[in-house]
Each structure stands twice: as structure tokens, then as C-alpha cells.
Coordinates of C-alpha atoms in Angstrom, one line a residue:
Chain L
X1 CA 75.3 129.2 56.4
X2 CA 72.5 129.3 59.0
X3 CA 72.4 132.7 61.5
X4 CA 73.7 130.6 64.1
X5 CA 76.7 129.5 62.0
X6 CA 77.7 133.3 61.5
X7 CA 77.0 134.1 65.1
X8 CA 79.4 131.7 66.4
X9 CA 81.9 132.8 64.4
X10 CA 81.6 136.5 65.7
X11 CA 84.3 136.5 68.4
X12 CA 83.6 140.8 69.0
X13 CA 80.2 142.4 68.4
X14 CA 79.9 146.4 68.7
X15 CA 76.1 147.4 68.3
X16 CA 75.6 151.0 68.6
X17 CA 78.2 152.0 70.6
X18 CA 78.4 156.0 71.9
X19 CA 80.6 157.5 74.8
X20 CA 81.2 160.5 75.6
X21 CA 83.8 162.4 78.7
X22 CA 81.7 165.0 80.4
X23 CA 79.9 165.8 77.2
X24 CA 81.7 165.7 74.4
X25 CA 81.5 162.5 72.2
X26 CA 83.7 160.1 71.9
X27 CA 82.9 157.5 70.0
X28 CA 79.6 158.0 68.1
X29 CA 77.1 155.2 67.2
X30 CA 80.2 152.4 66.0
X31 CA 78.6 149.4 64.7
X32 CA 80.9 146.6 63.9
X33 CA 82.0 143.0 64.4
X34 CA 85.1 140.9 64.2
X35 CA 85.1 137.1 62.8
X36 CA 87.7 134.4 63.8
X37 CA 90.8 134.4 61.9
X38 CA 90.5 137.4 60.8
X39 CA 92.7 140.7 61.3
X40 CA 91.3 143.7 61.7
X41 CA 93.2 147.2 61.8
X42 CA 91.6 149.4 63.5
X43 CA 93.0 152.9 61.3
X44 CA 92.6 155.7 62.6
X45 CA 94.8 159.1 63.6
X46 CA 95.8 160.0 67.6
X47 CA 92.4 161.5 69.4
X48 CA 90.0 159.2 67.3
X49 CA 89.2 156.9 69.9
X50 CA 90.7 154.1 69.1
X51 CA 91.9 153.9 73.0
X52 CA 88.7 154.7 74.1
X53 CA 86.8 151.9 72.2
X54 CA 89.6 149.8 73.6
X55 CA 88.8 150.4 77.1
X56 CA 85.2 149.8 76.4
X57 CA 85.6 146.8 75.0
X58 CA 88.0 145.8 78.2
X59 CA 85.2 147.3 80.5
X60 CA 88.0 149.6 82.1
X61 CA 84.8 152.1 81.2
X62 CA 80.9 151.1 81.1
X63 CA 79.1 152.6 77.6
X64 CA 75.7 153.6 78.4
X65 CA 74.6 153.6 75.4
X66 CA 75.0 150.5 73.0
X67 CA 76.1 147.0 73.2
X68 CA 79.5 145.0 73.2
X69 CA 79.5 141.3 73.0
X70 CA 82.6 139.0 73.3
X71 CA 82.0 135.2 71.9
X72 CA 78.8 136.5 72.5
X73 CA 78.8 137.3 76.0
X74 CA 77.8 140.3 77.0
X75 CA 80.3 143.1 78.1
X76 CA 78.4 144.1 80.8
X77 CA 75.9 141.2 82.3
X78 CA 78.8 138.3 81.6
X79 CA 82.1 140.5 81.9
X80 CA 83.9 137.2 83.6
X81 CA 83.0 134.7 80.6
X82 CA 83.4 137.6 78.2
X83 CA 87.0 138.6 79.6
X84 CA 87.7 134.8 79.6
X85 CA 88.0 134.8 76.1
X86 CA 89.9 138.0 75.5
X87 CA 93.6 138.5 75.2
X88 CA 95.0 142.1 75.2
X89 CA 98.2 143.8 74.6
X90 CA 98.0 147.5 75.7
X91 CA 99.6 150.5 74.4
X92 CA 101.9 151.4 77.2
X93 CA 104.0 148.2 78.8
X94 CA 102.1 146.8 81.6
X95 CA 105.3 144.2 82.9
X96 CA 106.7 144.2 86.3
X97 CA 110.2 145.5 85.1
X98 CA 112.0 144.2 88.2
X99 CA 110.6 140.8 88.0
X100 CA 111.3 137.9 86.0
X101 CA 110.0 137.1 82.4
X102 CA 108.7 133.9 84.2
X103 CA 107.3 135.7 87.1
X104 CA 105.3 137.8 85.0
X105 CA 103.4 135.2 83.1
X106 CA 103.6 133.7 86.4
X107 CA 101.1 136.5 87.8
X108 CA 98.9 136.4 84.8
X109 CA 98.5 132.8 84.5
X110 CA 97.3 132.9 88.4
X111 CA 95.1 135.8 87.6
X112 CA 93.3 133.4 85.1
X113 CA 92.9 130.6 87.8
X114 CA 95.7 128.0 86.0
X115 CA 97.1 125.5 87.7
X116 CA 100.7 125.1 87.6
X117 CA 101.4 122.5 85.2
X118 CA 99.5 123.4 82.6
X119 CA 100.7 127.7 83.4
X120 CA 104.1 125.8 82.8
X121 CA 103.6 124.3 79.6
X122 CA 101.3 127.1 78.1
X123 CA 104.0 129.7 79.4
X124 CA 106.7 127.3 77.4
X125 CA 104.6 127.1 74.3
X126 CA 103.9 130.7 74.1
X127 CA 107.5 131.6 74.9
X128 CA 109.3 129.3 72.4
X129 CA 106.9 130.8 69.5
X130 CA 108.3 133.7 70.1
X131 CA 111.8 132.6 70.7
X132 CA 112.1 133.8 74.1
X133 CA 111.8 131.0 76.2
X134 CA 115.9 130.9 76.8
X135 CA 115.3 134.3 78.3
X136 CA 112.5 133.3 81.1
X137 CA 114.9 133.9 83.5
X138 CA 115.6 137.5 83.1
X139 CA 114.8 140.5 84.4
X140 CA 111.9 142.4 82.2
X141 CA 114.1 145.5 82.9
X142 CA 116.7 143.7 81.0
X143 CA 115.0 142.9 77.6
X144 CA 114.9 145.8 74.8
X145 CA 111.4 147.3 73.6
X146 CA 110.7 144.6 70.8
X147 CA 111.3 142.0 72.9
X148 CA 109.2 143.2 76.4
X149 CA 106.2 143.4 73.4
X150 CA 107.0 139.6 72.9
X151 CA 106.5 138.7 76.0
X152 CA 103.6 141.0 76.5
X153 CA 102.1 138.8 73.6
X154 CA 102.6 135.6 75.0
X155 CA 101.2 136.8 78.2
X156 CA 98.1 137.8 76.4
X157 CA 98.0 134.5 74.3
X158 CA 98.6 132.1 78.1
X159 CA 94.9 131.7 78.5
X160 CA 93.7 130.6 74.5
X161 CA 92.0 133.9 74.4
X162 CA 89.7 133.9 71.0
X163 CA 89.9 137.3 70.6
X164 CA 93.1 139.7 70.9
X165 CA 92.9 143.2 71.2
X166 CA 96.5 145.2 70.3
X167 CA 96.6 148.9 71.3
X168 CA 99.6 150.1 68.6
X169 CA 101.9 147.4 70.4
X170 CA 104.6 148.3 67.7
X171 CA 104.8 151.9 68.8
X172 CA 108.7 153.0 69.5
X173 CA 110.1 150.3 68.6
X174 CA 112.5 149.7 65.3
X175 CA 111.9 148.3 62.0
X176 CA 112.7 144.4 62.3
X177 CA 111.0 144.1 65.7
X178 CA 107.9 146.1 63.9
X179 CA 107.9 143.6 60.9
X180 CA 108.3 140.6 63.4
X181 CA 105.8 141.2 65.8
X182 CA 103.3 141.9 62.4
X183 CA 104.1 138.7 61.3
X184 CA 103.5 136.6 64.2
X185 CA 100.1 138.3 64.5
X186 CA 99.4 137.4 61.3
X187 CA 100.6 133.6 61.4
X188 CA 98.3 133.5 64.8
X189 CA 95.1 134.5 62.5
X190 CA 95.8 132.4 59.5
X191 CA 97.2 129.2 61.6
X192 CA 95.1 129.8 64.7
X193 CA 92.0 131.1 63.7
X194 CA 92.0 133.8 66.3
X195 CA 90.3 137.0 66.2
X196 CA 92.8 140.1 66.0
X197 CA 91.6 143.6 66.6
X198 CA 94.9 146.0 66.1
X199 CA 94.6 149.7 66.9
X200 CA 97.3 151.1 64.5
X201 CA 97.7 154.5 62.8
X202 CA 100.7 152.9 60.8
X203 CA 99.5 151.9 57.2
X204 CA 102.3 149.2 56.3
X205 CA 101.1 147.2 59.4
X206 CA 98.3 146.3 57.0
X207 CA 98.5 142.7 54.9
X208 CA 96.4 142.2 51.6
X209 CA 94.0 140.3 53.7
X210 CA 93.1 142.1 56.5
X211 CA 89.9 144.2 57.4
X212 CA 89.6 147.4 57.6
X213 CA 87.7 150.0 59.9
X214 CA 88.7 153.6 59.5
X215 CA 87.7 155.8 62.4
X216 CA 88.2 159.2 62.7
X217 CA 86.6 161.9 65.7
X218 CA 84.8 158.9 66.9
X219 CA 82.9 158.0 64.1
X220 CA 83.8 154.9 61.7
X221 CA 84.5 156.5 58.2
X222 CA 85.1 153.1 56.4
X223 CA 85.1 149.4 57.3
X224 CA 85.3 146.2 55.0
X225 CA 88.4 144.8 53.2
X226 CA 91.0 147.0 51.5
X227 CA 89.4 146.6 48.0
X228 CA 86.4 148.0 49.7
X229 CA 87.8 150.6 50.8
X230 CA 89.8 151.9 48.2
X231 CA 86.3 151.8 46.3
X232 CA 84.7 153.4 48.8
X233 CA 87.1 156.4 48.6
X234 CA 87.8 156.1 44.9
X235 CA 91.9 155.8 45.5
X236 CA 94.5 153.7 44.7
X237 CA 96.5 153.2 47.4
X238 CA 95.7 152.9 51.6
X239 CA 97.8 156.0 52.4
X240 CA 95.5 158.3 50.2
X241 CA 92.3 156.5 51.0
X242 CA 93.4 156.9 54.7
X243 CA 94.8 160.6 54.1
X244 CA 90.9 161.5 52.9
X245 CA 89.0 159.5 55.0
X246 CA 91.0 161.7 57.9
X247 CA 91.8 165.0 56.5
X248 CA 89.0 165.6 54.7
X249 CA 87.3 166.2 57.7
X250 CA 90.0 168.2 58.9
X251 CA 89.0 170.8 56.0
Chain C
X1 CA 85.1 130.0 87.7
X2 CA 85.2 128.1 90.4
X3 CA 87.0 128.8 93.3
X4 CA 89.8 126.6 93.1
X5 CA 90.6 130.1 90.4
X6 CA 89.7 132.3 92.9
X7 CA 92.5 131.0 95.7
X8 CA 94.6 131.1 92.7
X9 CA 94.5 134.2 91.8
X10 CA 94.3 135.7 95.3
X11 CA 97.7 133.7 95.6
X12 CA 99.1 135.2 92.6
X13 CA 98.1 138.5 94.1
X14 CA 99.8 138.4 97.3
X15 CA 103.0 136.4 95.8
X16 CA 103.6 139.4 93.6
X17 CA 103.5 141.9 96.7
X18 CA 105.9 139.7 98.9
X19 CA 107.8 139.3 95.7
X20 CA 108.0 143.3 95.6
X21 CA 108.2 143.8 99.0
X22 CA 111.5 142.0 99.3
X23 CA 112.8 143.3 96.3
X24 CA 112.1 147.1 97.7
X25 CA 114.8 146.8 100.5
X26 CA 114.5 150.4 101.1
X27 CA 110.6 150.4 101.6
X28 CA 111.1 148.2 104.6
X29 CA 114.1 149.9 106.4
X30 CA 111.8 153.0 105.7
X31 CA 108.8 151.5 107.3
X32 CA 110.9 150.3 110.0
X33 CA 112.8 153.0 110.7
X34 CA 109.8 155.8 111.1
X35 CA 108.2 154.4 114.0
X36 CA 111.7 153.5 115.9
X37 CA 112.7 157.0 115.4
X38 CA 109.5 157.8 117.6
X39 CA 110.2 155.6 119.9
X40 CA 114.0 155.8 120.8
X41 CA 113.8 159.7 120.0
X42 CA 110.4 161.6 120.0
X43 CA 109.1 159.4 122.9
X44 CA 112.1 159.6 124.9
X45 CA 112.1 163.1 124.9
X46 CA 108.7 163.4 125.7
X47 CA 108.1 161.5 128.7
X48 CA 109.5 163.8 131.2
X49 CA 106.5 166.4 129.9
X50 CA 103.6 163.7 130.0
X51 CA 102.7 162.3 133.0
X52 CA 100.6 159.6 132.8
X53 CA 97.2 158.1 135.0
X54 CA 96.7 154.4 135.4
X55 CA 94.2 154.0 132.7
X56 CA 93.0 150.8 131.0
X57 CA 94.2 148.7 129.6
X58 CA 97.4 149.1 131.9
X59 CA 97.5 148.0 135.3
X60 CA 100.3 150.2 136.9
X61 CA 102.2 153.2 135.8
X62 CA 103.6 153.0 132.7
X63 CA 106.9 154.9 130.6
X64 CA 105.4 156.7 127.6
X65 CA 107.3 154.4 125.5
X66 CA 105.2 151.9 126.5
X67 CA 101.9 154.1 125.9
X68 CA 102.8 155.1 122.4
X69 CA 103.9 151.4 121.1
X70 CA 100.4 150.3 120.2
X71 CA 100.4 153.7 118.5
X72 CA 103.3 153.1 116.5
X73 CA 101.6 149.7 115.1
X74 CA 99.3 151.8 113.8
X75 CA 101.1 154.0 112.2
X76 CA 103.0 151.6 110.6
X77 CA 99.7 150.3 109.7
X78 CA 98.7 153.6 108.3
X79 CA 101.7 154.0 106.1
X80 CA 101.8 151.0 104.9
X81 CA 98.3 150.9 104.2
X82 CA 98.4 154.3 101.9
X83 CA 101.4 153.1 100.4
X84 CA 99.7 150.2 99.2
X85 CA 97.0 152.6 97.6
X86 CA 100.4 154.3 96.4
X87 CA 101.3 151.7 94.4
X88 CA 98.2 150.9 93.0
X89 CA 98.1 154.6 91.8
X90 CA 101.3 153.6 90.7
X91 CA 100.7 150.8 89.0
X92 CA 97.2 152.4 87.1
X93 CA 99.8 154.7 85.9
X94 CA 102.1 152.2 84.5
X95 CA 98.8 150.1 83.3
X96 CA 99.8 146.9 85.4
X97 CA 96.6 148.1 86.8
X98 CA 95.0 147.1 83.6
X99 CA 96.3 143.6 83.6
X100 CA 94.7 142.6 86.8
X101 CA 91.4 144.6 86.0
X102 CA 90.9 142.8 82.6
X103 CA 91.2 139.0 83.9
X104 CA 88.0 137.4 84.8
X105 CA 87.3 138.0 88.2
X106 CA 84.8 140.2 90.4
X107 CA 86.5 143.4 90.9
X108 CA 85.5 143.5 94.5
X109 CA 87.6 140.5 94.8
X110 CA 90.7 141.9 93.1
X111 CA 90.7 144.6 95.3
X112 CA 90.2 142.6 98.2
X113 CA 92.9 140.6 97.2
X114 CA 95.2 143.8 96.8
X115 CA 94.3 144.5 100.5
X116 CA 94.7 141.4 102.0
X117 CA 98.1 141.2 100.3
X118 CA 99.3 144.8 101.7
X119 CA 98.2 143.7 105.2
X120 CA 100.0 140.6 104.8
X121 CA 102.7 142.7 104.6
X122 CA 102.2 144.9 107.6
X123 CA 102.1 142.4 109.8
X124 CA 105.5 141.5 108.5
X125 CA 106.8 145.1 109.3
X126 CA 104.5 144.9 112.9
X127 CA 106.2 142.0 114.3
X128 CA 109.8 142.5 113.2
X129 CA 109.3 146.4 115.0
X130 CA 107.6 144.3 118.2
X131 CA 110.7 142.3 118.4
X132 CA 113.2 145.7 118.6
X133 CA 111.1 146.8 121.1
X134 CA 111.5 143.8 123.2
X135 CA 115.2 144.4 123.4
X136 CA 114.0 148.1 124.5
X137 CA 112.4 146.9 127.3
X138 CA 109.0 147.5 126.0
X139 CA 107.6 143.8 126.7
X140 CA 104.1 143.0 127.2
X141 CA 102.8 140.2 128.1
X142 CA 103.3 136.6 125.7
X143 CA 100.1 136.0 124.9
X144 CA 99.9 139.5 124.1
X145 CA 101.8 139.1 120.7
X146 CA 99.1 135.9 119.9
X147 CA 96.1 138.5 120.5
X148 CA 97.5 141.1 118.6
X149 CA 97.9 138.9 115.5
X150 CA 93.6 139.5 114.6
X151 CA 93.4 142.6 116.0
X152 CA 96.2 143.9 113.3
X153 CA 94.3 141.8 110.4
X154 CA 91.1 143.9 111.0
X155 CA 92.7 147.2 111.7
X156 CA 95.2 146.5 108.2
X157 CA 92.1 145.6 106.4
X158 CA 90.5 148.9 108.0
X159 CA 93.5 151.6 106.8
X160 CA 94.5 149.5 103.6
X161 CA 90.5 150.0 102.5
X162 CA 90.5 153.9 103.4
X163 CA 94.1 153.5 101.3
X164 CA 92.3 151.9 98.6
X165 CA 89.1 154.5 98.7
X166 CA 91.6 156.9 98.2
X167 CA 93.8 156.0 95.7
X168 CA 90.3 155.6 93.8
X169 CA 89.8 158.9 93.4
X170 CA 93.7 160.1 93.1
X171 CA 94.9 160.5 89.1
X172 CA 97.7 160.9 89.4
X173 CA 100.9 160.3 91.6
X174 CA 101.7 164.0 92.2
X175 CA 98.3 164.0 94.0
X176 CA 99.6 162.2 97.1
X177 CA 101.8 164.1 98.4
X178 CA 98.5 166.3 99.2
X179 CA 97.0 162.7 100.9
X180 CA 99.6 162.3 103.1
X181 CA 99.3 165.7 104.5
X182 CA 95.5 165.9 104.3
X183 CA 95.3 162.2 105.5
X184 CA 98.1 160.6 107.4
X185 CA 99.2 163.7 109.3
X186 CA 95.6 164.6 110.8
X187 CA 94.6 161.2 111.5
X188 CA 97.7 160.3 113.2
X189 CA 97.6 163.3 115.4
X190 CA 93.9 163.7 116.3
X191 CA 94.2 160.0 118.1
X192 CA 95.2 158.5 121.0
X193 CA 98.3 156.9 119.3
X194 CA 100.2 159.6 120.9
X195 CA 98.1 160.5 124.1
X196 CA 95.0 159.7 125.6
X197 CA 91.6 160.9 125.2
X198 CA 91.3 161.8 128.4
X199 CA 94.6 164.2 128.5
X200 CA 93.3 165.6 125.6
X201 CA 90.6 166.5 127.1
X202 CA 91.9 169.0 129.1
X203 CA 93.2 171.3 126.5
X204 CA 90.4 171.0 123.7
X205 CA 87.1 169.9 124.0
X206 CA 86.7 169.7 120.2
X207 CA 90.1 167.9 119.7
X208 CA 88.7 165.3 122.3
X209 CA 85.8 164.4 120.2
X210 CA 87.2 164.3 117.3
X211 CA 90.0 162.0 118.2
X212 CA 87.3 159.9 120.0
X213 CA 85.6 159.0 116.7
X214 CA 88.6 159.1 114.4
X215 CA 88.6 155.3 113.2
X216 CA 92.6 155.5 113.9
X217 CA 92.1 155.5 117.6
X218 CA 89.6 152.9 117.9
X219 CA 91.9 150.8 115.4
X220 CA 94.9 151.8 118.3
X221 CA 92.9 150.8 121.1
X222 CA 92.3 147.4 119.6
X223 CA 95.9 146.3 119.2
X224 CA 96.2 148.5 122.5
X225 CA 94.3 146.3 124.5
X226 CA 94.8 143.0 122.3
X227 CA 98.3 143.7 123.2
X228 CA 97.2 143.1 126.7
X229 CA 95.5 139.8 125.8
X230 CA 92.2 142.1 126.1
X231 CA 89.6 142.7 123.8
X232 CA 87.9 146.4 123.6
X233 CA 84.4 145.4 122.1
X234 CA 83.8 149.0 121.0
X235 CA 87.2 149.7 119.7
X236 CA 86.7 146.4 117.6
X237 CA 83.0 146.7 116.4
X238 CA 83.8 150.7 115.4
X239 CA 86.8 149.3 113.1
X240 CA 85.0 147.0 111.8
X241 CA 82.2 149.2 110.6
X242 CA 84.5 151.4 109.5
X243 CA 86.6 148.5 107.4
X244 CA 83.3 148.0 105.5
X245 CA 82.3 151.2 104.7
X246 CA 85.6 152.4 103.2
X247 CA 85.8 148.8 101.2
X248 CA 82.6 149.5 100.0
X249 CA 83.1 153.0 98.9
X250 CA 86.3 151.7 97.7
X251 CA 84.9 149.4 95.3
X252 CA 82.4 152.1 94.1
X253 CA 85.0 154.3 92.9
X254 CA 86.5 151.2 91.1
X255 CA 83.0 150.4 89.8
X256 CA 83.5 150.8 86.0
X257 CA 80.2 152.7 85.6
X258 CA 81.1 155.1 88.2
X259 CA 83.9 156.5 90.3
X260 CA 87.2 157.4 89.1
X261 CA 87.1 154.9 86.0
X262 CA 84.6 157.1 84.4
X263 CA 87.4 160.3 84.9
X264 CA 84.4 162.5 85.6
X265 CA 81.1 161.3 84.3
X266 CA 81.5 159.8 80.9
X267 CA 78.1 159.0 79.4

């Protein structure tokens, strides 16, 4: 494979990245990058700055120090091509609760300059994935947790992002909505070939194939697949690989 | 990008704030009810204490109700333009924020969209309040109510972009409670919405000039003398000046690498 083979295939490209609030550092030096159709869970415990790299990478903050490339557009001097191509899911629910499923995607779809034939079938497709198409008429207010995060998915899928970013979308919500929102993650990488980057702190969110990057107090303590890992930390299992990677530095 | 997605978005923008608009029933009463309160009440009372000269743009004595009307635009104007920086405090709080700043569009023209939206929606609130007034007796002149229509698209634009500078630097929703008393209250007093400069005069010196170049008054005498199907060429260049440099400061503090994005100088 030539170096212009791999570099299309890079859908997110952290090079050196540091931030820090008023001082103190929050992300230190993270070096990474994220291929298509591939998962990657971000790992890491609250405070490590997983939230932080997120908002980086969605330029809600500017890094002064280091580089962040989306389908190789650059963060900072391309932001509208890079943001073209990225579909994000944040950690608290960002739906209009008193307006309609439809109206929702509605807003986003305008917000990405579609016209309203196409918003109507891509709204449709994404919808019906899901199983929630029969619902578009509803209220937002109206729908329990699992199912607001299913429409908050299809929202961030309208525009064929190649890249989607998931701050812990499964937080608060119960077991078989947990499992099912996983899954269709999952079935997106392998059938779609999109890039997923998944903020998590929850280990059984994590399928055989799936990438790893461990961050802890800003810094990534591990990254590569979960064989790598485990040899990396000389364990057997995620939990206690995790459990060192994180506490160790506690001590 | 072209900007067949620009219109589209900007559509998308305003849709959503009619959309919310209408579903907050309340919000409107509320706006409506304020300045009518003034004027059937407050202004009432208070025109057997104020006597008033012929001054421009008035051609023969007037009631005070018909003094403080243009005011009254402004302050619903005011309010509505800080409550459109409310809910954008609002909505960064809830992260809808988020959603609009992550699609791929200048961030200047998001938040020019925001505020052409909320004015949009003043004028909505300005012309239903005109026509209760009518039945009050307070009628200008037709062509009046034609003139008016510009002169309340640059002084919305002008107090929705101070609304917007602000909420840039408010965190949190608590905070503006403190905005309207440090903000609306001064700004509304220390103009001519509720006397004129001139009257002023006479009991503060300081008050005078300050109320002279508080961008409130001059955005009052515009849709004072638009009103009249006149046009104050001061009133009107010093709002506009002032519309830019608030929108510009505004989109400073939404400026990722600076202002309140950067919650106190991240590096």
C-alpha cells in the first residue's frame, strides 16, 4: 500500500495535540489516528479528557499546540470541509424536546444545506434503521432516553458523515437500549465503512475488534487493538488492563 | 458550500425560532403585556406631571402616551433582544448550541442568522403592540407604520447583537438575572424612551449626556421619527455603528480561539 493509500483511509488525524484551562494541562502531547471502518473506544475514567479532546476535535475550542485533521482537512484552516464530514452524538441530549422528531432532523438537515427531497429520504433512511420512523411525528419530549439517543444518531448520520464522534451516548440509559445502540454502531463500521470514535468508560461497550486508546490525566496510556493491549499491560482481561492503566497512576 | 446552503440554513434557523416562538404562548403575552402595562398604566399616570414642548419630530402638543410609544418599541426590542441571547445561553447549556456550532458554516454567519431570526420576531411583537395602540388612540400617520418597518430591522439587529455580545460572555443562566439589572434597567432609563433629552436636562447635566450617547436613545429616535415618515440621519448612522461594533465583538467572544469558548484562556 502506497502512503497515499493509507492517508486516504485516515478519516481523524491527532498530531501532537496539548491543551490546557488556565494552566493546567489537559490533554498532553495525544498522537493518534482513526481509519475507516473501524471502531475506536476512546477508554478512559471521568476527568481524563475525553470531553475535552472531543470539543477539540469539533473546534468548540482551538488547540494551540498540535494538529487535528478530519479526511484530512485541517481542523483549523478547512473547519467547513472538515466538519462536512463529521457526525457527532454528544454526551448530554442536544434535541429540541418540544419539537417534533421530524422537525429536529428538519433543523439539522437545513443546517447542512440539504434540499428537501433528498433531507426527506435521508431523514427516512436513517429513521427506519433505527426503527423509529413510525414515531417522526412525536414530540422529542415524548420518547424515553434510548430512544431520544436513536434519533440523536440518525441526526448525526443525515449528512453521510465519514467520521462519527460518540461522547458516552449510552450513559443513563438501561441495559437493552445500551446493547442496541452498541450494535448498530458496530453494524455502521463493518457494513458502512465509517469511522467511529466512542468516548466510553464502560468496558463491555468494547467488541473483539475494536481499537483501543486508553487515556488517563490527559495523556494516552495505551492504544492499538485489545490483544495489544492486554500485552502491553501483561493482563488477561480489559477490566484489569484498564484498572492498571488508570489506577496505577492513581498510586 | 455554496450559497443555495447558506439560505438554507439561515431558513432553518429562523423556522426553528418562529417554530418556538409560537410554541411559547406565554413569551408573547409577556412581551406584549410589559409595554401595554406602560402605556395604559405608568404613562397615564404620568402625564399630568410631564408637561411637554413641541419638539421634533412632533408637530403640535402631544399626550405623553404618544411621546413614550416609540419608547415602548424599543423596549420591546430590548427585551426581546436579550432574551434571544437568553436562550442561546440557554441552549449552550442544554448543548443545542453545539449542534448549530458543529455544522459547516462560518460562525459569524450562524450568529447572524440567530439575530436576524430574533428580530424577525420582534417585529412580530412591534406590530401586533402598534395595532392596540391604534384602538388607544395613539395613531400616527399611515405611512408611518411602512417607515418604521427598516428602522426596527436596524435597531433589532442593533440590541439583538449587544444581546448576543453578552450572552457570550454569560456561563451560565443564573448570571442573567444580574444582565437585566446591570443592562436592561440602566439603558432603558438613561434614554429618551421615557423623556426627552432636553427635560432631562434640567435636572442632571451628567444624566443628559449620558442618555444622549446611550445607543438606546438614538435606536428610539429612529423608529421615533420613522414613525413620523422621517428619517433622523444621526439617530440612524449612530445605530448603525453601534449594530457593528457589538456584532463584531460578539463574534469575537464566539471565536473559538478566544472569548468565552476558551472558558478563560485555555492554551
Amino acid at each position: 500500500m502506497s502512503n497515499q493509500d493509507v492517508r486516504q483511509d485516515t478519516m481523524l488525524l491527532v498530531e501532537d495535540l496539548s491543551f490546557s484551562y488556565s494552566g493546567k494541562k489537559a490533554l498532553n502531547q495525544l498522537n493518534f489516528s482513526i481509519n475507516s471502518a473501524e471502531c475506536t473506544i476512546l477508554l478512559g475514567p471521568n476527568g481524563a479528557g475525553k470531553s475535552t479532546l472531543f470539543s477539540l476535535i469539533t473546534r468548540l475550542y482551538d488547540s494551540h499546540h498540535g494538529k487535528i485533521e478530519l479526511c484530512g482537512f485541517d481542523v483549523k484552516k478547512q473547519t467547513g470541509q472538515a466538519l462536512s464530514k463529521l457526525g457527532v452524538v454528544f454526551q448530554q441530549t442536544t434535541l429540541d424536546m418540544d419539537l417534533t422528531v421530524m422537525q429536529n432532523l428538519r433543523y439539522h438537515t437545513a443546517l447542512h444545506g440539504m434540499g428537501r427531497k433528498i433531507a426527506q429520504q435521508r431523514i427516512q433512511q436513517e429513521l427506519e434503521r433505527l426503527n423509529m420512523y413510525e414515531r417522526r411525528s412525536e414530540k422529542v419530549r415524548q420518547l424515553n432516553g434510548g430512544h431520544r439517543r436513536r434519533v440523536e444518531i440518525a441526526r448525526a448520520l443525515l449528512h453521510k458523515p465519514s467520521l462519527l464522534l460518540l461522547d458516552e451516548p449510552t450513559v443513563g440509559l438501561d441495559v437493552p437500549s445500551r446493547e442496541s445502540i452498541v450494535k448498530h454502531v458496530h453494524q455502521l463500521v463493518s457494513e458502512h465503512g465509517l469511522a467511529v470514535l466512542w468516548a466510553s468508560h464502560l468496558i463491555d461497550e468494547i467488541y473483539q475488534d475494536d481499537q483501543l486508546i486508553v487515556l488517563n490525566k490527559g495523556e494516552i496510556k495505551a492504544k492499538g487493538n485489545i490483544s495489544d493491549v492486554l500485552k502491553i499491560t501483561n493482563t488477561s482481561s480489559i477490566n484489569d488492563a484498564f484498572k492498571y492503566l488508570t489506577q496505577g497512576e492513581a498510586k | 458550500m455554496n450559497g443555495l446552503h447558506y439560505w438554507r440554513a439561515m431558513w432553518g434557523i429562523i423556522v426553528r425560532e418562529l417554530m418556538r416562538f409560537v410554541r411559547q404562548r406565554e413569551r408573547f403575552i409577556s412581551a406584549l403585556v410589559r409595554p401595554l402595562i406602560w402605556l395604559f398604566i405608568f404613562a397615564a399616570g404620568f402625564r399630568a406631571t410631564l408637561g411637554l414642548a413641541i419638539i421634533p419630530p412632533y408637530e403640535t402638543y402631544i399626550l405623553y402616551e404618544v411621546y413614550i410609544t416609540p419608547g415602548l418599541i424599543g423596549m420591546i426590542q430590548l427585551f426581546n433582544g436579550m432574551q434571544s441571547s437568553l436562550s442561546m445561553v440557554y441552549d449552550r447549556e442544554m448543548g443545542s448550541m453545539r449542534i448549530l456550532m458543529v455544522c459547516p458554516l462560518p460562525r459569524w454567519f450562524l450568529l447572524a442568522s440567530k439575530l436576524i431570526a430574533g428580530v424577525a420576531v420582534s417585529i412580530v411583537q412591534v406590530y401586533v403592540f402598534l395595532i392596540i395602540a391604534w384602538f388607544y388612540d395613539i395613531e400616527a400617520p399611515l405611512e408611518g407604520y411602512l417607515w418604521i418597518f427598516p428602522a426596527l430591522i436596524l435597531s433589532g439587529l442593533m440590541l439583538g447583537a449587544l444581546g448576543l455580545l453578552l450572552s457570550s460572555f454569560i456561563k451560565q443562566l443564573e448570571n442573567f438575572a444580574g444582565v437585566m439589572n446591570f443592562v436592561i434597567f440602566p439603558m432603558f432609563f438613561m434614554s429618551t424612551a421615557l423623556y426627552p433629552l432636553w427635560k432631562m436636562k434640567e435636572s442632571s447635566e451628567v444624566l443628559h449626556h449620558l442618555a444622549h450617547y446611550n445607543p438606546f436613545s438614538q435606536a428610539v429616535e429612529l423608529i421615533r421619527f420613522a414613525l413620523y415618515g422621517q428619517f433622523n440621519e444621526s439617530a440612524f448612522v449612530y445605530t448603525l455603528i453601534a449594530f457593528v461594533i457589538f456584532m463584531m465583538a460578539a463574534v469575537l467572544g464566539y471565536n473559538p480561539s478566544k472569548g468565552m469558548m476558551m472558558k478563560k484562556g485555555g492554551r
